[in-house]
């Protein structure tokens, strides 16, 4: 009988994924180890494969302690927590889960936008608390119809959000580093775009290149009636500037699925009435997580079978 491939698991995986991997992989859970440094020093060299997710990625100490690592399969599309360039230089293939979550994350962005503009949480509270009987009708809210929607990052998910926005007769603008071959208005300057938007939806990757792209100037350009939706990474928005803008009324409202230091959300943000906060659940439905999990496992299976992966990150595409 051939020995199973040693797979290091970072973060949690579903039972379905466990079951799919069990036949070919001998799985060790990193977070089950109490002496992490001792474990990595003693056993790091055993592992040729890692399974992780977009949140945990591959921490530097793990990368450094796994000299025989050949493949990393990440359960998520965003891989800012993995040094993909460094991995590629070592010949390590990194895979992720593009496309299978486009619809779900786009739906979450729209859900947040409508929740903020129609003040769904406050209206729910009005209905439950007895305010409806005591005070009468809930105050009027703002429509999502015929607005100007700016998309920051018109990639796979951004394009799906643009499709959804057109259902609300929106005018869609977008900003990214380069214009795309699409029938939408490109804006080379983010502040300039924000000035013209009712809603700004952020869906770039995280990491150093996008750190605090959405800053005080962008938020002020969006303005007192403007709404910011962030379904990308917390790092893309300057959270301190965001809180200040929301507190002062310089920004109208925000719908946030992601935060700077997850799972910690600043108390000042939680105290605000003009925000809707989600605990990073953009892709978190049974159906979409199943598709993501299947692709995560299929990448590992393909590596065992053919020494390549199905959906490599761009930095590793030449190795796949
Ligand atoms: P994608 O197809 O690679 O699209 C990313 C877009 O961002 C591209 O249009 C890119 O265009 C633009 N971009 C990259 N760097 C930029 C910069 N510095 N300034 C302006 N635009 C920039 O990625 P995707 O599959 O749509 O996923 C996007 C991100 O969503 C993921 O990386 C992840 O962080 C996040 N996400 C979050 C959740 C959640 O649960 N909330 C779920 C899935 C994904 P240019 O290269 O032309 O700039
Ligand atoms: C996941 C995500 O929540 O795909 C991403 O980039 O942010 C989410 O779909 C994340 O990968 C943790 O599993």
GROMACS .gro file of C-alpha atoms and ligand atoms in nm:
model
  381
    1UNK     CA    1   0.000   0.000   0.000
    2UNK     CA    2   0.141   0.345  -0.096
    3UNK     CA    3   0.177   0.594   0.184
    4UNK     CA    4  -0.073   0.878   0.196
    5UNK     CA    5   0.051   1.231   0.121
    6UNK     CA    6   0.100   1.433   0.440
    7UNK     CA    7  -0.135   1.732   0.432
    8UNK     CA    8  -0.113   2.016   0.683
    9UNK     CA    9  -0.452   2.173   0.755
   10UNK     CA   10  -0.467   2.540   0.854
   11UNK     CA   11  -0.808   2.661   0.970
   12UNK     CA   12  -1.121   2.451   0.950
   13UNK     CA   13  -1.257   2.244   0.664
   14UNK     CA   14  -1.600   2.089   0.621
   15UNK     CA   15  -1.689   1.724   0.685
   16UNK     CA   16  -1.751   1.685   0.312
   17UNK     CA   17  -1.397   1.806   0.240
   18UNK     CA   18  -1.253   1.577   0.511
   19UNK     CA   19  -1.433   1.283   0.354
   20UNK     CA   20  -1.311   1.366   0.003
   21UNK     CA   21  -0.950   1.401   0.116
   22UNK     CA   22  -0.934   1.107   0.357
   23UNK     CA   23  -0.853   0.840   0.098
   24UNK     CA   24  -0.540   1.011  -0.035
   25UNK     CA   25  -0.417   1.237   0.241
   26UNK     CA   26  -0.297   1.196   0.597
   27UNK     CA   27  -0.431   1.519   0.750
   28UNK     CA   28  -0.274   1.699   1.047
   29UNK     CA   29  -0.449   2.003   1.189
   30UNK     CA   30  -0.203   2.281   1.274
   31UNK     CA   31  -0.438   2.445   1.522
   32UNK     CA   32  -0.469   2.117   1.712
   33UNK     CA   33  -0.102   2.155   1.816
   34UNK     CA   34  -0.041   2.334   2.146
   35UNK     CA   35   0.334   2.384   2.088
   36UNK     CA   36   0.318   2.531   1.736
   37UNK     CA   37   0.688   2.625   1.709
   38UNK     CA   38   0.800   2.286   1.844
   39UNK     CA   39   0.560   2.104   1.613
   40UNK     CA   40   0.675   2.297   1.305
   41UNK     CA   41   1.043   2.244   1.389
   42UNK     CA   42   0.997   1.871   1.446
   43UNK     CA   43   0.748   1.785   1.174
   44UNK     CA   44   0.738   2.071   0.918
   45UNK     CA   45   0.954   1.882   0.669
   46UNK     CA   46   0.699   1.597   0.651
   47UNK     CA   47   0.439   1.803   0.467
   48UNK     CA   48   0.429   1.839   0.091
   49UNK     CA   49   0.076   1.982   0.085
   50UNK     CA   50  -0.121   2.246   0.275
   51UNK     CA   51  -0.494   2.312   0.281
   52UNK     CA   52  -0.595   2.653   0.412
   53UNK     CA   53  -0.844   2.934   0.355
   54UNK     CA   54  -0.853   3.301   0.259
   55UNK     CA   55  -0.849   3.417   0.619
   56UNK     CA   56  -0.554   3.216   0.757
   57UNK     CA   57  -0.355   3.177   0.435
   58UNK     CA   58  -0.007   3.040   0.500
   59UNK     CA   59   0.166   3.222   0.786
   60UNK     CA   60   0.539   3.297   0.741
   61UNK     CA   61   0.647   3.055   1.016
   62UNK     CA   62   0.465   2.772   0.836
   63UNK     CA   63   0.612   2.862   0.495
   64UNK     CA   64   0.962   2.872   0.648
   65UNK     CA   65   0.922   2.539   0.831
   66UNK     CA   66   0.797   2.336   0.533
   67UNK     CA   67   1.098   2.288   0.301
   68UNK     CA   68   0.931   2.005   0.111
   69UNK     CA   69   0.608   2.191   0.041
   70UNK     CA   70   0.485   2.144  -0.318
   71UNK     CA   71   0.122   2.257  -0.318
   72UNK     CA   72  -0.110   2.490  -0.127
   73UNK     CA   73  -0.483   2.464  -0.189
   74UNK     CA   74  -0.684   2.754  -0.050
   75UNK     CA   75  -1.056   2.738   0.024
   76UNK     CA   76  -1.142   3.085  -0.109
   77UNK     CA   77  -1.056   3.314  -0.398
   78UNK     CA   78  -0.869   3.590  -0.211
   79UNK     CA   79  -0.511   3.488  -0.131
   80UNK     CA   80  -0.363   3.804   0.019
   81UNK     CA   81  -0.267   3.597   0.326
   82UNK     CA   82  -0.039   3.377   0.114
   83UNK     CA   83   0.298   3.493  -0.022
   84UNK     CA   84   0.221   3.362  -0.370
   85UNK     CA   85   0.528   3.525  -0.530
   86UNK     CA   86   0.757   3.367  -0.270
   87UNK     CA   87   0.582   3.033  -0.314
   88UNK     CA   88   0.620   3.048  -0.693
   89UNK     CA   89   0.993   3.122  -0.651
   90UNK     CA   90   1.019   2.798  -0.451
   91UNK     CA   91   0.823   2.606  -0.717
   92UNK     CA   92   0.521   2.569  -0.487
   93UNK     CA   93   0.185   2.564  -0.665
   94UNK     CA   94  -0.083   2.775  -0.500
   95UNK     CA   95  -0.447   2.723  -0.598
   96UNK     CA   96  -0.765   2.910  -0.503
   97UNK     CA   97  -1.139   2.897  -0.585
   98UNK     CA   98  -1.225   3.160  -0.848
   99UNK     CA   99  -1.569   3.197  -1.014
  100UNK     CA  100  -1.767   2.942  -0.808
  101UNK     CA  101  -1.847   3.216  -0.555
  102UNK     CA  102  -1.910   3.512  -0.791
  103UNK     CA  103  -2.289   3.497  -0.764
  104UNK     CA  104  -2.297   3.458  -0.386
  105UNK     CA  105  -2.057   3.740  -0.310
  106UNK     CA  106  -2.232   3.967  -0.561
  107UNK     CA  107  -2.564   3.883  -0.393
  108UNK     CA  108  -2.413   3.972  -0.056
  109UNK     CA  109  -2.298   4.309  -0.190
  110UNK     CA  110  -2.649   4.385  -0.317
  111UNK     CA  111  -2.800   4.259   0.009
  112UNK     CA  112  -2.582   4.504   0.204
  113UNK     CA  113  -2.660   4.792  -0.031
  114UNK     CA  114  -3.038   4.741   0.000
  115UNK     CA  115  -3.012   4.682   0.375
  116UNK     CA  116  -2.837   5.015   0.423
  117UNK     CA  117  -3.045   5.222   0.180
  118UNK     CA  118  -3.379   5.082   0.302
  119UNK     CA  119  -3.260   5.072   0.669
  120UNK     CA  120  -3.373   4.713   0.703
  121UNK     CA  121  -3.231   4.654   1.052
  122UNK     CA  122  -3.388   4.971   1.195
  123UNK     CA  123  -3.720   4.892   1.024
  124UNK     CA  124  -3.715   4.537   1.163
  125UNK     CA  125  -3.652   4.681   1.509
  126UNK     CA  126  -3.941   4.928   1.457
  127UNK     CA  127  -4.171   4.638   1.373
  128UNK     CA  128  -4.057   4.417   1.664
  129UNK     CA  129  -4.029   4.677   1.939
  130UNK     CA  130  -4.381   4.813   1.926
  131UNK     CA  131  -4.265   5.144   1.776
  132UNK     CA  132  -4.498   5.086   1.483
  133UNK     CA  133  -4.799   5.082   1.717
  134UNK     CA  134  -4.664   5.358   1.944
  135UNK     CA  135  -4.512   5.597   1.690
  136UNK     CA  136  -4.676   5.510   1.360
  137UNK     CA  137  -4.510   5.463   1.023
  138UNK     CA  138  -4.136   5.405   0.992
  139UNK     CA  139  -3.956   5.709   0.840
  140UNK     CA  140  -3.910   5.704   0.463
  141UNK     CA  141  -3.586   5.557   0.333
  142UNK     CA  142  -3.382   5.594   0.013
  143UNK     CA  143  -3.451   5.393  -0.302
  144UNK     CA  144  -3.191   5.173  -0.469
  145UNK     CA  145  -3.352   5.240  -0.806
  146UNK     CA  146  -3.176   5.445  -1.080
  147UNK     CA  147  -2.865   5.525  -0.876
  148UNK     CA  148  -2.505   5.567  -0.986
  149UNK     CA  149  -2.306   5.269  -0.861
  150UNK     CA  150  -1.927   5.272  -0.862
  151UNK     CA  151  -1.745   4.942  -0.856
  152UNK     CA  152  -1.391   4.943  -0.726
  153UNK     CA  153  -1.232   4.631  -0.883
  154UNK     CA  154  -1.415   4.511  -1.193
  155UNK     CA  155  -1.294   4.150  -1.186
  156UNK     CA  156  -1.492   3.827  -1.173
  157UNK     CA  157  -1.708   3.931  -0.877
  158UNK     CA  158  -1.713   4.302  -0.968
  159UNK     CA  159  -1.856   4.224  -1.311
  160UNK     CA  160  -2.124   4.004  -1.149
  161UNK     CA  161  -2.214   4.292  -0.915
  162UNK     CA  162  -2.238   4.522  -1.220
  163UNK     CA  163  -2.484   4.277  -1.379
  164UNK     CA  164  -2.693   4.274  -1.061
  165UNK     CA  165  -2.686   4.657  -1.037
  166UNK     CA  166  -2.830   4.687  -1.387
  167UNK     CA  167  -3.145   4.517  -1.254
  168UNK     CA  168  -3.198   4.834  -1.048
  169UNK     CA  169  -3.154   5.052  -1.359
  170UNK     CA  170  -2.826   5.175  -1.217
  171UNK     CA  171  -2.565   5.371  -1.404
  172UNK     CA  172  -2.248   5.169  -1.339
  173UNK     CA  173  -1.901   5.327  -1.324
  174UNK     CA  174  -1.586   5.133  -1.237
  175UNK     CA  175  -1.229   5.188  -1.132
  176UNK     CA  176  -0.939   4.947  -1.150
  177UNK     CA  177  -0.574   4.987  -1.250
  178UNK     CA  178  -0.656   4.918  -1.613
  179UNK     CA  179  -0.975   4.960  -1.817
  180UNK     CA  180  -1.159   4.641  -1.910
  181UNK     CA  181  -1.317   4.543  -2.241
  182UNK     CA  182  -1.671   4.610  -2.116
  183UNK     CA  183  -1.953   4.844  -2.200
  184UNK     CA  184  -1.926   5.037  -1.872
  185UNK     CA  185  -1.775   5.376  -1.792
  186UNK     CA  186  -1.415   5.354  -1.669
  187UNK     CA  187  -1.278   5.610  -1.425
  188UNK     CA  188  -0.901   5.632  -1.392
  189UNK     CA  189  -0.933   5.833  -1.070
  190UNK     CA  190  -1.109   5.684  -0.768
  191UNK     CA  191  -1.190   6.015  -0.593
  192UNK     CA  192  -1.330   6.148  -0.918
  193UNK     CA  193  -1.549   5.837  -0.950
  194UNK     CA  194  -1.663   5.854  -0.585
  195UNK     CA  195  -1.782   6.215  -0.639
  196UNK     CA  196  -2.029   6.089  -0.899
  197UNK     CA  197  -2.149   5.781  -0.707
  198UNK     CA  198  -2.446   5.719  -0.482
  199UNK     CA  199  -2.298   5.382  -0.386
  200UNK     CA  200  -1.937   5.263  -0.397
  201UNK     CA  201  -1.891   4.884  -0.390
  202UNK     CA  202  -1.540   4.764  -0.306
  203UNK     CA  203  -1.434   4.428  -0.449
  204UNK     CA  204  -1.059   4.437  -0.517
  205UNK     CA  205  -0.813   4.187  -0.371
  206UNK     CA  206  -0.658   4.275  -0.033
  207UNK     CA  207  -0.284   4.313   0.032
  208UNK     CA  208  -0.024   4.588   0.009
  209UNK     CA  209  -0.126   4.711  -0.339
  210UNK     CA  210  -0.480   4.797  -0.227
  211UNK     CA  211  -0.411   4.899   0.136
  212UNK     CA  212  -0.641   5.193   0.228
  213UNK     CA  213  -0.736   5.264  -0.133
  214UNK     CA  214  -1.062   5.388   0.017
  215UNK     CA  215  -0.936   5.675   0.233
  216UNK     CA  216  -1.074   5.996   0.382
  217UNK     CA  217  -1.075   6.170   0.041
  218UNK     CA  218  -1.272   5.890  -0.125
  219UNK     CA  219  -1.523   5.876   0.162
  220UNK     CA  220  -1.575   6.253   0.160
  221UNK     CA  221  -1.615   6.248  -0.218
  222UNK     CA  222  -1.888   5.984  -0.176
  223UNK     CA  223  -2.059   6.232   0.056
  224UNK     CA  224  -2.335   6.262   0.318
  225UNK     CA  225  -2.590   6.073   0.104
  226UNK     CA  226  -2.334   5.819  -0.018
  227UNK     CA  227  -2.314   5.453   0.079
  228UNK     CA  228  -1.996   5.244   0.099
  229UNK     CA  229  -2.020   4.867   0.059
  230UNK     CA  230  -1.710   4.658   0.131
  231UNK     CA  231  -1.709   4.287   0.043
  232UNK     CA  232  -1.338   4.267  -0.044
  233UNK     CA  233  -1.094   4.283   0.248
  234UNK     CA  234  -1.093   4.509   0.553
  235UNK     CA  235  -0.746   4.636   0.460
  236UNK     CA  236  -0.877   4.810   0.145
  237UNK     CA  237  -1.072   5.065   0.352
  238UNK     CA  238  -0.914   5.298   0.609
  239UNK     CA  239  -1.138   5.189   0.898
  240UNK     CA  240  -1.047   5.485   1.120
  241UNK     CA  241  -1.132   5.732   0.844
  242UNK     CA  242  -1.453   5.538   0.777
  243UNK     CA  243  -1.566   5.560   1.141
  244UNK     CA  244  -1.491   5.933   1.150
  245UNK     CA  245  -1.681   5.994   0.826
  246UNK     CA  246  -1.983   5.794   0.945
  247UNK     CA  247  -1.985   5.964   1.287
  248UNK     CA  248  -1.964   6.314   1.143
  249UNK     CA  249  -2.218   6.254   0.869
  250UNK     CA  250  -1.957   6.313   0.596
  251UNK     CA  251  -2.059   5.967   0.470
  252UNK     CA  252  -2.423   5.852   0.463
  253UNK     CA  253  -2.390   5.484   0.549
  254UNK     CA  254  -2.191   5.165   0.508
  255UNK     CA  255  -2.249   4.794   0.460
  256UNK     CA  256  -1.946   4.590   0.564
  257UNK     CA  257  -1.875   4.219   0.536
  258UNK     CA  258  -1.503   4.253   0.607
  259UNK     CA  259  -1.293   4.432   0.869
  260UNK     CA  260  -0.935   4.526   0.942
  261UNK     CA  261  -0.874   4.290   1.234
  262UNK     CA  262  -1.129   4.011   1.195
  263UNK     CA  263  -1.308   3.890   1.398
  264UNK     CA  264  -1.271   4.208   1.604
  265UNK     CA  265  -1.495   4.497   1.498
  266UNK     CA  266  -1.425   4.837   1.659
  267UNK     CA  267  -1.685   4.931   1.922
  268UNK     CA  268  -1.724   5.271   1.753
  269UNK     CA  269  -1.839   5.098   1.434
  270UNK     CA  270  -2.080   4.871   1.622
  271UNK     CA  271  -2.232   5.174   1.794
  272UNK     CA  272  -2.332   5.340   1.466
  273UNK     CA  273  -2.690   5.322   1.342
  274UNK     CA  274  -2.609   5.392   0.976
  275UNK     CA  275  -2.413   5.072   0.920
  276UNK     CA  276  -2.495   4.708   0.853
  277UNK     CA  277  -2.226   4.467   0.970
  278UNK     CA  278  -2.180   4.107   0.858
  279UNK     CA  279  -1.923   3.860   0.998
  280UNK     CA  280  -1.742   3.791   0.667
  281UNK     CA  281  -2.016   3.573   0.519
  282UNK     CA  282  -1.997   3.690   0.156
  283UNK     CA  283  -1.966   3.335   0.022
  284UNK     CA  284  -2.103   3.155   0.326
  285UNK     CA  285  -2.399   2.954   0.200
  286UNK     CA  286  -2.419   2.576   0.206
  287UNK     CA  287  -2.431   2.559  -0.174
  288UNK     CA  288  -2.144   2.797  -0.248
  289UNK     CA  289  -1.918   2.663   0.026
  290UNK     CA  290  -1.983   2.313  -0.113
  291UNK     CA  291  -1.869   2.427  -0.459
  292UNK     CA  292  -1.565   2.602  -0.310
  293UNK     CA  293  -1.479   2.296  -0.100
  294UNK     CA  294  -1.512   2.065  -0.398
  295UNK     CA  295  -1.277   2.283  -0.604
  296UNK     CA  296  -1.030   2.307  -0.315
  297UNK     CA  297  -1.021   1.925  -0.295
  298UNK     CA  298  -1.018   1.882  -0.675
  299UNK     CA  299  -0.704   2.099  -0.690
  300UNK     CA  300  -0.528   1.867  -0.444
  301UNK     CA  301  -0.652   1.557  -0.627
  302UNK     CA  302  -0.525   1.695  -0.957
  303UNK     CA  303  -0.188   1.765  -0.799
  304UNK     CA  304  -0.159   1.404  -0.681
  305UNK     CA  305  -0.268   1.269  -1.019
  306UNK     CA  306  -0.087   1.501  -1.259
  307UNK     CA  307   0.145   1.731  -1.062
  308UNK     CA  308  -0.063   2.036  -1.152
  309UNK     CA  309  -0.369   2.219  -1.020
  310UNK     CA  310  -0.693   2.324  -1.189
  311UNK     CA  311  -0.714   2.684  -1.068
  312UNK     CA  312  -0.370   2.822  -0.988
  313UNK     CA  313  -0.331   3.180  -0.865
  314UNK     CA  314  -0.182   3.401  -1.142
  315UNK     CA  315   0.164   3.412  -0.977
  316UNK     CA  316   0.187   3.031  -1.005
  317UNK     CA  317   0.011   2.987  -1.341
  318UNK     CA  318   0.341   2.909  -1.516
  319UNK     CA  319   0.394   2.612  -1.281
  320UNK     CA  320   0.046   2.464  -1.324
  321LIG     P1  321  -1.040   3.936  -0.961
  321LIG     O1  322  -1.121   3.872  -1.068
  321LIG     O2  323  -0.892   3.916  -0.959
  321LIG     O3  324  -1.072   4.093  -0.965
  321LIG     C1  325  -1.002   4.187  -0.892
  321LIG     C2  326  -1.021   4.325  -0.955
  321LIG     O4  327  -0.957   4.423  -0.874
  321LIG     C3  328  -0.965   4.339  -1.096
  321LIG     O5  329  -1.059   4.408  -1.174
  321LIG     C4  330  -0.840   4.426  -1.077
  321LIG     O6  331  -0.821   4.502  -1.196
  321LIG     C5  332  -0.880   4.511  -0.958
  321LIG     N1  333  -0.765   4.557  -0.882
  321LIG     C6  334  -0.661   4.485  -0.837
  321LIG     N2  335  -0.572   4.563  -0.775
  321LIG     C7  336  -0.620   4.689  -0.783
  321LIG     C8  337  -0.572   4.816  -0.739
  321LIG     N3  338  -0.454   4.828  -0.675
  321LIG     N4  339  -0.648   4.925  -0.765
  321LIG     C9  340  -0.766   4.914  -0.829
  321LIG     N5  341  -0.816   4.797  -0.872
  321LIG    C10  342  -0.744   4.685  -0.850
  321LIG     O7  343  -1.090   3.890  -0.819
  321LIG     P2  344  -1.236   3.839  -0.774
  321LIG     O8  345  -1.246   3.694  -0.797
  321LIG     O9  346  -1.339   3.929  -0.833
  321LIG    O10  347  -1.223   3.862  -0.615
  321LIG    C11  348  -1.193   3.989  -0.563
  321LIG    C12  349  -1.167   3.984  -0.415
  321LIG    O11  350  -1.289   3.972  -0.344
  321LIG    C13  351  -1.084   3.867  -0.362
  321LIG    O12  352  -0.946   3.885  -0.386
  321LIG    C14  353  -1.120   3.868  -0.215
  321LIG    O13  354  -1.032   3.951  -0.143
  321LIG    C15  355  -1.260   3.929  -0.212
  321LIG     N6  356  -1.362   3.828  -0.173
  321LIG    C16  357  -1.431   3.847  -0.059
  321LIG    C17  358  -1.528   3.755  -0.022
  321LIG    C18  359  -1.608   3.772   0.101
  321LIG    O14  360  -1.649   3.673   0.159
  321LIG     N7  361  -1.637   3.893   0.143
  321LIG    C19  362  -1.551   3.642  -0.101
  321LIG    C20  363  -1.479   3.627  -0.217
  321LIG    C21  364  -1.384   3.722  -0.253
  321LIG     P3  365  -0.676   4.562  -1.234
  321LIG    O15  366  -0.580   4.447  -1.225
  321LIG    O16  367  -0.693   4.620  -1.370
  321LIG    O17  368  -0.648   4.668  -1.133
  322LIG     C1  369  -1.399   3.302   0.253
  322LIG     C2  370  -1.328   3.489   0.095
  322LIG     O1  371  -1.470   3.352   0.361
  322LIG     O2  372  -1.297   3.367  -0.104
  322LIG     C3  373  -1.259   3.461  -0.034
  322LIG     O3  374  -1.166   3.535  -0.068
  322LIG     O4  375  -1.305   3.588   0.158
  322LIG     C4  376  -1.433   3.399   0.144
  322LIG     O5  377  -1.500   3.335   0.042
  322LIG     C5  378  -1.256   3.289   0.298
  322LIG     O6  379  -1.176   3.228   0.201
  322LIG     C6  380  -1.246   3.204   0.423
  322LIG     O7  381  -1.282   3.070   0.392
   0.00000   0.00000   0.00000
